[in-house]
Amino acid sequence: MAAHIPKGSRDSARGEILDVCLSLAALGLGLALRMFRLATPSLRGDEAFSWMIARQDPAAILRFIWEAREPHSPLHFLWMKAWMELAGDSEFALRFHALFLTFLITPLVGRWLHALGQPRRIVRLGMILASLHPYLIWQSQDARQYGTLAFFGIAEPLALMRALRTDRRRDWVLFVLIGTLGVYYHYNLLILLALQAILVSAFWRHRLRSGVIALGGILLLSVPALVLAVHALAPYSGTAQRAPSLFEGLSQVARTFTVGSTGDGWPATLATTLWALGAFLGGARLLQISRADGLWIIAHLVTPVLVAFLVAQRRAVFAPHYMITALPFWILLTSIGMGQLMTGGRRHRAFFTVCIVGIGVGVVQSLAHHYLNPRYTKSPPMRELVEALDQAAKPRDYALITFPDPTFSYYHQDGIPWGMLPASQPFRREETMAALERLAQQYDHIWLIPVHLPMWPGSEEVERWLRLHAELLEERAFGPLRLLAFRPAPRALAAMQRVEARWTDGVELVAFRITPEGEISPGGVLRISTAWRRWETVREEHSVFMHLLDEEGQLVAQDDHPVGRGLYPSIAWSEGEVIFERFEIRMPGGIAPGRYRLVIGRYNWETLVRIPIGSSDHLELEWIEVRP
């Protein structure tokens, strides 16, 4: 006779099976979202910087950290080094090394909620919120240390809480191990250790001796890291922002901790507001259940943000990723608060549905931006730019960047020779210009990738010099990046049509080149490269007109501007100096087929009086055939 299984036991078993299935589904969804398009964006600068350091041998890594006063702990670079030896250094491999530990935040959120005595529905809700969290997904797909820092931010307090509750030696050893690794991974974990010393003294006096021994053990094992931290952070001024107002700062952190850096507009505002409401309700509920647990969770949320805000009064360190150890506790509190609504009466459940929908709208928008919208991409498309450079460049070409961007060196490992100007800071103009002169004499083409940032002055002058002293052949945009191809003066003049055209104001046109040659279609762009110099003293700056005229002499299209576009007037040109200028004329869409004259001249831009050239006021360059 079959044994009778009570209905309650069957329901309990079904509930456990359902709970396991939903938990696995949350984990699977979280992993899938973290793997999706992992290698699609190019590496960003900080990711490539980590790669650049990690590719050295361990001794060189430690030496760099000390000599450069690198503000980040060494374990990140050493762990990446070991991973690269095993898996290679593709974008996928570099980012996957950070993905795994960041992914573990999802089950740890479930473990925390279980440890706080929350029912299974709230545990599942917390895991779902963690698995879908846009900022955690963004950080898990980043070859930097902040996603892993968030892992240590939740794992270390969980290990301490478990050790305080069980007082078992193995749990204390696990806490010491996680805490020590966390300190070596990022110095920010020292903030949590200081906080925990206070909390243990206040709420766990019966475990004070064990807690002091464990915390002391972490500090003792972390002495080398502490030495590095003091050496690096004492002079560190930061690269983020100074502290905003308290309200603005809290709003910024709450928004990032809810929808990340890719959410915006009303969906982000709505989601942040509802999430914050859930966190408030969760904090109140947790304090009601257990004052010690409530203060423990709230303190781990508030303290990293408060410390960053206070330090940012003097240093530019206010950025959500520096406070990311607080993010898991933001998720915990919201899960508890929303769980209270979910388990309440009809009105509470209706409001819970509204909150989840509102939060979901913000999360979905943020994830869609992250995955699909180029405007929100985490990095400019340096990979695509370098691929285009490698396809177009020839053996006697040279690539030049104007900012120390390690992403270029990551993608351009086997291409044409390359270098950086300005080569160092402070900017030395004479040395930089002399280096450009040498490059112009040595190479057939110079491919420029200009990046102009206030922290690296002089880069604008490099682009300006090339625009003036070399023929601009091509300019292509890759998102915010640009790739410019220049032909230096010796090769450019040899490829251009020579001409002797002297205007009476002391300036002469020595050569020009028109592309495309001969024929063009309506809507096409006529590009005219010109080379100029002064033939006698110039006393007044004039503009240049480039006009396209029909057979009756009527103006059809034009491009008027001074040579040098006002940045380098002809009155400042040196004797014998050749200056290049590019003109572009777009054919009107409705232009009739036929022959058109391209003429050039100089004029006073205030009076519009043209400057004579011989017996005329203009020079005819070429006949242009417009085809149907």
XYZ file of C-alpha atoms in Angstrom:
628
model
C 0.000 0.000 0.000
C 1.515 3.387 -1.041
C 2.427 5.732 1.761
C 0.152 8.752 2.030
C 1.957 12.084 1.534
C 0.162 14.947 3.288
C -1.095 17.737 1.046
C 0.988 20.316 2.943
C 4.171 18.342 2.308
C 3.342 18.041 -1.406
C 2.730 21.789 -1.614
C 5.969 22.444 0.219
C 7.898 20.203 -2.163
C 6.307 21.892 -5.164
C 7.185 25.269 -3.669
C 10.798 24.251 -3.193
C 11.015 22.936 -6.751
C 9.450 26.131 -8.073
C 11.814 28.178 -5.935
C 14.825 26.329 -7.330
C 13.571 26.688 -10.914
C 12.928 30.423 -10.553
C 16.318 30.954 -8.906
C 18.048 29.075 -11.710
C 16.065 31.095 -14.250
C 17.203 34.353 -12.602
C 20.803 33.149 -12.645
C 20.551 32.022 -16.256
C 19.012 35.309 -17.338
C 21.678 37.276 -15.489
C 24.475 35.271 -17.076
C 22.935 35.547 -20.544
C 22.625 39.336 -20.255
C 26.227 39.591 -19.115
C 27.467 37.434 -21.976
C 25.335 39.147 -24.635
C 27.468 41.330 -26.956
C 30.345 41.046 -24.490
C 33.019 41.659 -27.108
C 31.025 43.973 -29.393
C 32.197 47.417 -28.174
C 35.833 48.359 -28.537
C 37.847 48.446 -25.362
C 37.642 51.765 -23.608
C 40.744 53.587 -22.402
C 40.759 52.281 -18.831
C 40.239 48.702 -20.024
C 43.173 48.962 -22.409
C 45.216 50.570 -19.622
C 44.638 47.485 -17.467
C 45.671 45.299 -20.421
C 48.796 47.391 -20.981
C 49.882 46.933 -17.346
C 48.860 43.273 -17.089
C 50.859 42.197 -20.159
C 54.095 42.878 -18.247
C 55.745 40.338 -15.986
C 54.632 40.385 -12.304
C 57.753 42.171 -11.072
C 57.300 44.895 -13.689
C 53.638 45.262 -12.710
C 54.537 45.843 -9.066
C 57.356 48.196 -10.046
C 54.979 50.214 -12.229
C 52.383 50.445 -9.454
C 55.024 51.807 -7.099
C 56.827 54.161 -9.470
C 53.698 55.538 -11.145
C 51.848 55.792 -7.802
C 49.007 53.848 -9.414
C 45.937 54.430 -7.181
C 44.528 50.950 -7.780
C 45.579 47.828 -5.917
C 47.893 45.280 -7.599
C 45.692 42.182 -7.462
C 43.493 43.347 -10.340
C 46.473 43.552 -12.692
C 48.066 40.335 -11.428
C 44.769 38.437 -11.743
C 44.333 39.787 -15.263
C 47.904 38.758 -16.061
C 47.219 35.180 -14.957
C 43.946 35.106 -16.865
C 45.585 36.395 -20.051
C 48.179 33.644 -19.839
C 45.338 31.128 -19.728
C 42.688 32.624 -22.038
C 44.465 35.179 -24.217
C 43.822 38.907 -24.501
C 40.854 39.235 -26.863
C 38.112 41.654 -25.850
C 35.963 38.676 -24.872
C 38.696 37.145 -22.711
C 39.644 40.417 -21.032
C 36.064 41.196 -20.087
C 35.146 37.652 -19.116
C 37.758 37.635 -16.358
C 35.714 40.347 -14.601
C 32.326 38.901 -15.525
C 32.451 35.755 -13.394
C 32.855 37.300 -9.937
C 30.439 40.109 -10.813
C 27.880 37.505 -11.870
C 28.184 35.865 -8.423
C 26.643 38.995 -6.886
C 23.230 37.667 -7.947
C 23.305 34.480 -5.820
C 24.991 36.408 -2.989
C 22.035 38.817 -2.928
C 19.835 35.743 -2.482
C 22.092 34.451 0.311
C 21.976 37.805 2.090
C 18.182 37.980 1.948
C 17.964 34.400 3.207
C 20.356 35.262 6.055
C 18.113 38.196 6.964
C 15.187 35.797 7.324
C 13.289 36.993 4.253
C 10.740 34.635 2.605
C 11.467 32.885 -0.650
C 9.478 35.351 -2.762
C 11.634 38.234 -1.583
C 14.800 36.190 -2.123
C 13.733 35.526 -5.720
C 12.820 39.176 -6.239
C 16.246 40.280 -5.036
C 17.989 37.862 -7.362
C 15.898 39.060 -10.313
C 16.698 42.697 -9.544
C 20.400 41.844 -9.327
C 20.374 39.771 -12.511
C 18.704 42.587 -14.499
C 20.572 45.484 -12.917
C 21.924 47.716 -15.743
C 24.915 49.054 -13.822
C 26.012 45.614 -12.647
C 25.698 44.348 -16.220
C 27.719 47.312 -17.500
C 30.452 46.715 -14.920
C 30.466 42.955 -15.493
C 31.205 43.623 -19.174
C 34.126 45.892 -18.338
C 37.741 44.738 -18.051
C 38.267 46.815 -14.922
C 38.033 46.131 -11.219
C 34.806 47.851 -10.194
C 32.435 44.969 -10.881
C 34.685 42.667 -8.861
C 34.891 45.326 -6.151
C 31.090 45.137 -5.918
C 31.473 41.367 -5.456
C 33.864 41.877 -2.551
C 31.529 44.599 -1.251
C 28.756 42.032 -0.712
C 30.811 38.867 -0.134
C 33.037 40.235 2.632
C 30.201 41.556 4.873
C 28.252 38.328 4.272
C 31.255 36.271 5.351
C 31.657 38.423 8.468
C 27.968 38.159 9.340
C 28.115 34.386 9.005
C 31.238 34.214 11.177
C 29.631 36.416 13.845
C 26.572 34.195 13.961
C 28.341 30.806 13.979
C 31.685 31.730 15.592
C 33.182 28.758 13.758
C 36.881 28.875 12.958
C 36.370 28.012 9.288
C 33.930 30.899 8.888
C 36.393 33.325 10.474
C 39.157 32.017 8.214
C 36.916 32.487 5.165
C 36.180 36.062 6.261
C 39.881 36.831 6.683
C 40.643 35.350 3.276
C 37.913 37.304 1.460
C 38.732 40.513 3.326
C 42.446 40.265 2.573
C 41.875 39.517 -1.103
C 39.438 42.422 -1.238
C 41.983 44.873 0.174
C 44.584 43.740 -2.356
C 41.980 44.037 -5.092
C 40.907 47.573 -4.229
C 41.809 49.861 -1.343
C 38.157 50.919 -1.005
C 37.503 47.791 1.026
C 39.398 49.436 3.898
C 36.344 51.673 4.324
C 34.176 48.616 5.006
C 36.718 47.167 7.448
C 36.709 50.397 9.466
C 32.907 50.460 9.431
C 32.691 46.842 10.508
C 35.007 47.422 13.447
C 32.490 50.001 14.713
C 29.455 47.797 14.054
C 30.973 44.757 15.771
C 31.829 46.898 18.813
C 28.283 48.247 18.948
C 26.140 45.174 18.223
C 28.303 42.067 18.635
C 30.142 42.585 21.890
C 29.978 38.857 22.666
C 31.996 38.298 19.465
C 34.276 41.291 19.961
C 37.391 39.239 20.674
C 36.955 37.058 17.585
C 36.076 40.067 15.457
C 39.132 42.036 16.610
C 41.420 39.080 15.915
C 39.957 38.588 12.421
C 40.044 42.266 11.484
C 43.538 42.554 12.906
C 44.582 39.525 10.866
C 43.296 41.161 7.682
C 45.208 44.351 8.435
C 48.364 42.429 9.260
C 48.177 40.420 6.037
C 47.423 43.625 4.131
C 50.436 45.628 5.333
C 52.070 45.645 1.855
C 48.781 46.847 0.368
C 48.529 49.550 3.029
C 52.027 50.763 2.197
C 51.100 50.924 -1.490
C 47.860 52.710 -0.635
C 49.551 55.442 1.395
C 52.267 55.855 -1.244
C 49.769 56.144 -4.103
C 46.811 57.932 -2.557
C 48.615 60.627 -0.565
C 49.350 62.732 -3.687
C 46.337 61.488 -5.677
C 44.032 64.317 -6.774
C 41.463 62.164 -8.592
C 40.147 61.964 -12.143
C 36.376 62.142 -11.531
C 34.633 65.233 -10.137
C 34.698 67.340 -7.017
C 31.755 66.894 -4.678
C 28.501 68.362 -6.013
C 25.786 69.546 -3.661
C 24.540 66.851 -1.310
C 21.174 66.564 -3.066
C 22.740 66.491 -6.514
C 25.286 63.916 -5.396
C 22.693 61.625 -3.837
C 20.483 61.955 -6.913
C 23.393 61.046 -9.162
C 24.298 57.990 -7.096
C 20.681 56.820 -6.778
C 20.138 57.153 -10.518
C 23.310 55.229 -11.367
C 22.566 52.580 -8.747
C 19.128 52.096 -10.352
C 19.444 52.421 -14.137
C 23.202 52.774 -14.544
C 24.851 55.246 -16.900
C 22.665 54.399 -19.903
C 19.215 55.327 -18.586
C 17.818 58.814 -19.074
C 14.660 60.880 -19.349
C 11.437 60.207 -17.521
C 11.878 56.390 -17.470
C 15.104 56.777 -15.491
C 13.550 59.350 -13.144
C 10.482 57.192 -12.552
C 12.527 54.035 -11.946
C 14.904 55.824 -9.570
C 12.058 57.350 -7.576
C 10.245 54.039 -7.175
C 13.459 52.164 -6.369
C 14.339 54.751 -3.717
C 10.846 54.368 -2.256
C 11.379 50.614 -2.089
C 14.762 51.103 -0.387
C 13.183 53.423 2.188
C 10.419 50.935 2.933
C 12.953 48.120 3.101
C 15.151 50.007 5.545
C 12.183 50.813 7.773
C 10.990 47.211 7.703
C 14.435 45.809 8.433
C 14.910 48.159 11.401
C 11.537 47.020 12.684
C 12.537 43.345 12.458
C 16.075 43.700 13.779
C 17.724 46.971 14.704
C 21.184 45.412 14.404
C 20.560 43.915 10.961
C 18.885 47.097 9.739
C 21.725 49.340 10.820
C 24.227 46.851 9.423
C 22.682 46.969 5.937
C 21.976 50.712 5.968
C 25.481 51.529 7.173
C 27.029 49.469 4.379
C 24.912 51.438 1.915
C 25.483 54.916 3.333
C 29.123 54.828 4.453
C 30.894 54.377 1.066
C 28.789 57.183 -0.419
C 29.394 59.488 2.558
C 33.145 58.859 2.585
C 33.406 59.527 -1.150
C 31.384 62.730 -0.738
C 33.626 63.975 2.087
C 36.878 63.117 0.323
C 35.562 64.751 -2.860
C 35.452 68.090 -1.066
C 39.188 68.299 -1.778
C 39.824 65.682 -4.454
C 38.069 64.753 -7.711
C 36.885 61.331 -6.563
C 33.102 61.644 -6.621
C 31.967 58.923 -9.012
C 29.481 56.065 -8.496
C 32.025 53.375 -9.397
C 34.142 54.413 -6.399
C 31.109 53.689 -4.171
C 30.069 50.455 -5.840
C 30.466 48.393 -2.658
C 27.220 50.087 -1.560
C 25.240 48.998 -4.628
C 24.341 45.435 -3.484
C 22.816 46.850 -0.303
C 20.714 49.248 -2.381
C 19.354 46.128 -4.094
C 18.804 44.340 -0.767
C 16.800 47.171 0.771
C 14.630 47.640 -2.317
C 13.955 43.904 -2.488
C 12.769 43.897 1.120
C 10.658 47.023 0.621
C 9.022 45.744 -2.540
C 8.569 42.369 -0.900
C 6.536 44.001 1.849
C 4.213 45.464 -0.733
C 4.037 42.148 -2.569
C 2.950 40.253 0.571
C 0.485 42.905 1.781
C -3.163 43.497 1.028
C -4.823 44.156 -2.303
C -3.866 47.840 -2.420
C -0.307 47.049 -1.477
C -0.076 44.414 -4.181
C -1.535 46.837 -6.741
C 1.031 49.453 -5.763
C 3.757 46.784 -5.933
C 2.688 46.075 -9.523
C 2.906 49.790 -10.348
C 6.390 49.992 -8.810
C 7.685 46.927 -10.630
C 6.333 48.183 -13.954
C 7.872 51.633 -13.376
C 11.232 50.174 -12.416
C 11.028 47.739 -15.307
C 10.483 50.545 -17.820
C 13.661 52.287 -16.649
C 15.671 49.062 -16.593
C 14.521 47.968 -20.062
C 15.267 51.404 -21.520
C 18.739 51.406 -19.960
C 19.559 47.906 -21.216
C 18.275 48.729 -24.695
C 20.522 51.784 -24.767
C 23.459 49.754 -23.523
C 23.120 46.995 -26.085
C 21.644 48.688 -29.136
C 22.052 52.480 -29.149
C 25.455 53.744 -30.402
C 24.932 57.007 -28.509
C 25.355 55.155 -25.237
C 28.213 52.883 -26.195
C 30.792 52.542 -23.463
C 33.693 53.337 -25.777
C 34.401 54.957 -29.146
C 34.931 52.532 -32.060
C 38.726 52.435 -31.979
C 38.692 48.874 -33.361
C 36.863 49.984 -36.506
C 39.137 53.011 -36.904
C 42.303 50.901 -36.712
C 40.867 48.367 -39.156
C 40.220 51.181 -41.641
C 43.735 52.521 -41.058
C 45.335 49.118 -41.604
C 43.411 48.620 -44.869
C 44.319 52.019 -46.298
C 47.877 52.573 -45.033
C 50.959 51.736 -47.088
C 54.421 50.656 -45.939
C 55.914 54.177 -46.029
C 53.088 55.652 -43.953
C 53.070 56.701 -40.319
C 50.282 56.807 -37.717
C 50.206 59.615 -35.174
C 48.035 59.964 -32.077
C 47.819 63.092 -29.947
C 46.871 61.565 -26.590
C 48.228 58.578 -24.635
C 45.318 56.283 -25.443
C 46.227 52.622 -24.758
C 43.300 51.406 -26.870
C 45.198 52.398 -30.006
C 48.230 50.349 -28.975
C 45.916 47.410 -28.172
C 44.349 47.360 -31.642
C 47.384 48.522 -33.633
C 49.963 45.922 -32.666
C 51.170 44.827 -36.124
C 50.511 47.831 -38.362
C 52.566 50.722 -39.710
C 54.981 52.609 -37.423
C 53.292 55.002 -35.044
C 54.006 57.493 -32.310
C 52.467 60.165 -30.136
C 52.797 63.933 -30.192
C 52.941 65.758 -27.868
C 55.196 63.008 -26.549
C 55.016 64.179 -22.937
C 53.817 66.917 -20.645
C 54.333 69.766 -20.025
C 53.881 70.598 -23.699
C 57.073 71.731 -25.419
C 56.044 73.447 -28.613
C 59.444 73.735 -30.295
C 60.272 70.068 -29.751
C 56.857 68.974 -31.037
C 57.015 71.110 -34.169
C 60.552 69.876 -34.899
C 59.352 66.276 -34.567
C 56.517 66.973 -37.023
C 59.020 68.446 -39.503
C 61.096 65.258 -39.320
C 58.049 63.045 -39.856
C 56.969 65.134 -42.842
C 60.364 64.642 -44.476
C 60.493 60.902 -43.735
C 57.039 59.487 -44.611
C 54.724 59.522 -47.626
C 51.550 59.870 -45.559
C 50.784 60.717 -41.954
C 47.573 59.267 -40.507
C 46.386 61.370 -37.597
C 44.026 60.278 -34.807
C 43.445 63.536 -32.912
C 42.054 63.507 -29.377
C 41.903 66.908 -27.720
C 41.526 66.873 -23.932
C 42.378 69.584 -21.386
C 44.583 67.151 -19.469
C 46.916 66.812 -22.487
C 47.522 70.314 -23.919
C 49.248 70.748 -27.255
C 47.278 68.152 -29.195
C 45.325 70.869 -31.022
C 48.582 72.386 -32.268
C 49.642 69.060 -33.790
C 46.478 68.865 -35.900
C 46.736 72.551 -36.776
C 50.339 72.168 -37.973
C 49.449 69.230 -40.213
C 46.422 70.999 -41.680
C 48.639 73.957 -42.566
C 51.794 72.156 -43.717
C 50.433 69.011 -45.400
C 47.700 68.223 -47.877
C 44.576 66.828 -46.226
C 43.546 63.857 -48.353
C 40.763 62.333 -46.284
C 38.889 62.803 -43.043
C 36.650 60.060 -41.661
C 34.588 60.011 -38.480
C 34.246 56.954 -36.259
C 31.795 58.113 -33.621
C 33.648 60.797 -31.650
C 36.974 59.683 -33.150
C 38.459 61.000 -36.378
C 41.009 59.585 -38.805
C 42.780 62.114 -41.022
C 45.148 61.282 -43.884
C 47.805 63.897 -44.710
C 50.349 63.977 -47.511
C 53.371 66.017 -46.349
C 54.524 68.956 -48.431
C 57.354 67.321 -50.458
C 55.073 64.526 -51.763
C 51.990 66.732 -51.982
C 53.589 69.329 -54.225
C 54.894 66.589 -56.504
C 51.349 65.222 -56.919
C 49.666 68.601 -57.465
C 49.358 70.733 -60.568
C 51.924 73.513 -60.337
C 50.928 77.084 -61.086
C 52.415 80.562 -60.673
C 49.647 82.938 -59.669
C 50.676 86.041 -57.746
C 48.172 88.429 -56.231
C 49.208 92.002 -55.579
C 48.757 91.608 -51.803
C 51.955 89.516 -51.682
C 50.425 85.994 -51.667
C 50.791 83.423 -54.433
C 49.146 80.112 -55.307
C 51.872 77.574 -56.143
C 49.880 74.370 -56.766
C 46.422 72.815 -56.649
C 44.714 69.447 -57.048
C 41.046 68.780 -57.812
C 39.179 65.595 -56.924
C 37.329 64.036 -58.528
C 39.038 64.904 -61.773
C 37.075 66.007 -64.809
C 33.539 64.849 -64.045
C 31.166 65.004 -61.121
C 27.498 64.186 -60.484
C 24.793 66.408 -58.951
C 25.049 66.277 -55.157
C 28.739 65.321 -55.314
C 31.504 67.195 -53.525
C 34.345 68.854 -55.387
C 37.492 68.985 -53.240
C 40.258 71.397 -54.140
C 43.595 71.170 -52.360
C 45.674 74.341 -52.670
C 49.251 75.279 -51.723
C 50.204 78.899 -50.937
C 53.157 81.027 -49.919
C 54.023 84.705 -49.770
C 56.202 86.206 -52.483
C 56.699 89.534 -50.730
C 55.766 91.207 -47.468
C 52.061 90.805 -46.631
C 50.452 93.695 -44.797
C 46.772 92.730 -44.785
C 44.900 89.446 -44.487
C 42.390 88.609 -47.212
C 39.864 85.851 -47.819
C 39.836 83.423 -50.752
C 36.820 82.646 -52.924
C 36.442 79.374 -54.814
C 33.516 79.759 -57.229
C 31.838 77.400 -59.674
C 30.380 79.377 -62.602
C 28.170 78.297 -65.461
C 28.983 79.139 -69.071
C 27.234 82.524 -68.691
C 29.393 83.379 -65.679
C 26.599 82.932 -63.118
C 27.571 81.669 -59.666
C 26.401 78.088 -59.043
C 28.280 77.078 -55.854
C 31.116 78.397 -53.738
C 33.410 78.022 -50.724
C 34.888 81.246 -49.325
C 37.241 81.510 -46.358
C 40.766 82.729 -45.580
C 43.736 80.409 -45.949
C 44.388 79.015 -42.483
C 40.778 79.842 -41.579
C 41.901 82.759 -39.438
C 44.218 80.665 -37.261
C 47.381 81.446 -39.214
C 47.018 84.669 -41.236
C 49.258 85.275 -44.224
C 50.829 88.300 -42.517
C 52.505 85.761 -40.152
C 53.832 83.369 -42.811
C 57.576 82.849 -42.950
C 59.496 83.385 -46.158
C 59.391 80.226 -48.291
C 56.806 78.548 -46.018
C 54.208 76.568 -47.985
C 50.696 76.608 -46.507
C 47.978 74.173 -47.561
C 44.271 74.870 -47.621
C 41.364 72.671 -48.688
C 38.154 73.936 -50.279
C 34.970 71.918 -50.788
C 32.137 72.731 -53.169
C 28.978 70.631 -53.059
C 27.118 70.362 -56.348
C 23.463 71.427 -56.034
C 21.072 68.510 -56.407
C 19.293 70.170 -59.318
C 22.353 71.381 -61.225
C 22.022 70.953 -64.976
C 24.494 68.748 -66.838
C 27.183 70.630 -68.703
C 30.529 72.372 -68.368
C 31.287 74.736 -65.502
C 34.277 76.945 -64.723
C 36.130 76.713 -61.416
C 37.722 80.062 -60.538
C 39.655 81.323 -57.528
C 40.396 84.793 -56.221
C 41.213 86.880 -53.175
C 39.211 89.725 -51.694
C 38.899 92.092 -48.750
C 36.244 90.470 -46.586
C 35.039 93.828 -45.220
C 34.703 95.768 -48.479
C 34.326 92.706 -50.800
C 36.823 94.381 -53.146
C 38.792 91.754 -55.075
C 42.591 91.764 -55.131
C 44.084 91.996 -58.639
C 46.048 89.103 -60.147
C 47.740 90.356 -63.268
C 45.092 92.077 -65.341
C 42.186 90.138 -63.794
C 40.492 89.777 -60.422
C 40.393 85.978 -60.515
C 42.231 82.914 -61.761
C 40.539 80.191 -63.766
C 41.615 76.766 -62.484
C 39.702 74.128 -64.436
C 36.613 73.254 -66.410
C 34.331 70.825 -64.553
C 31.972 68.494 -66.385
C 28.719 67.780 -64.554
C 27.220 64.542 -65.842
C 23.522 63.598 -65.543
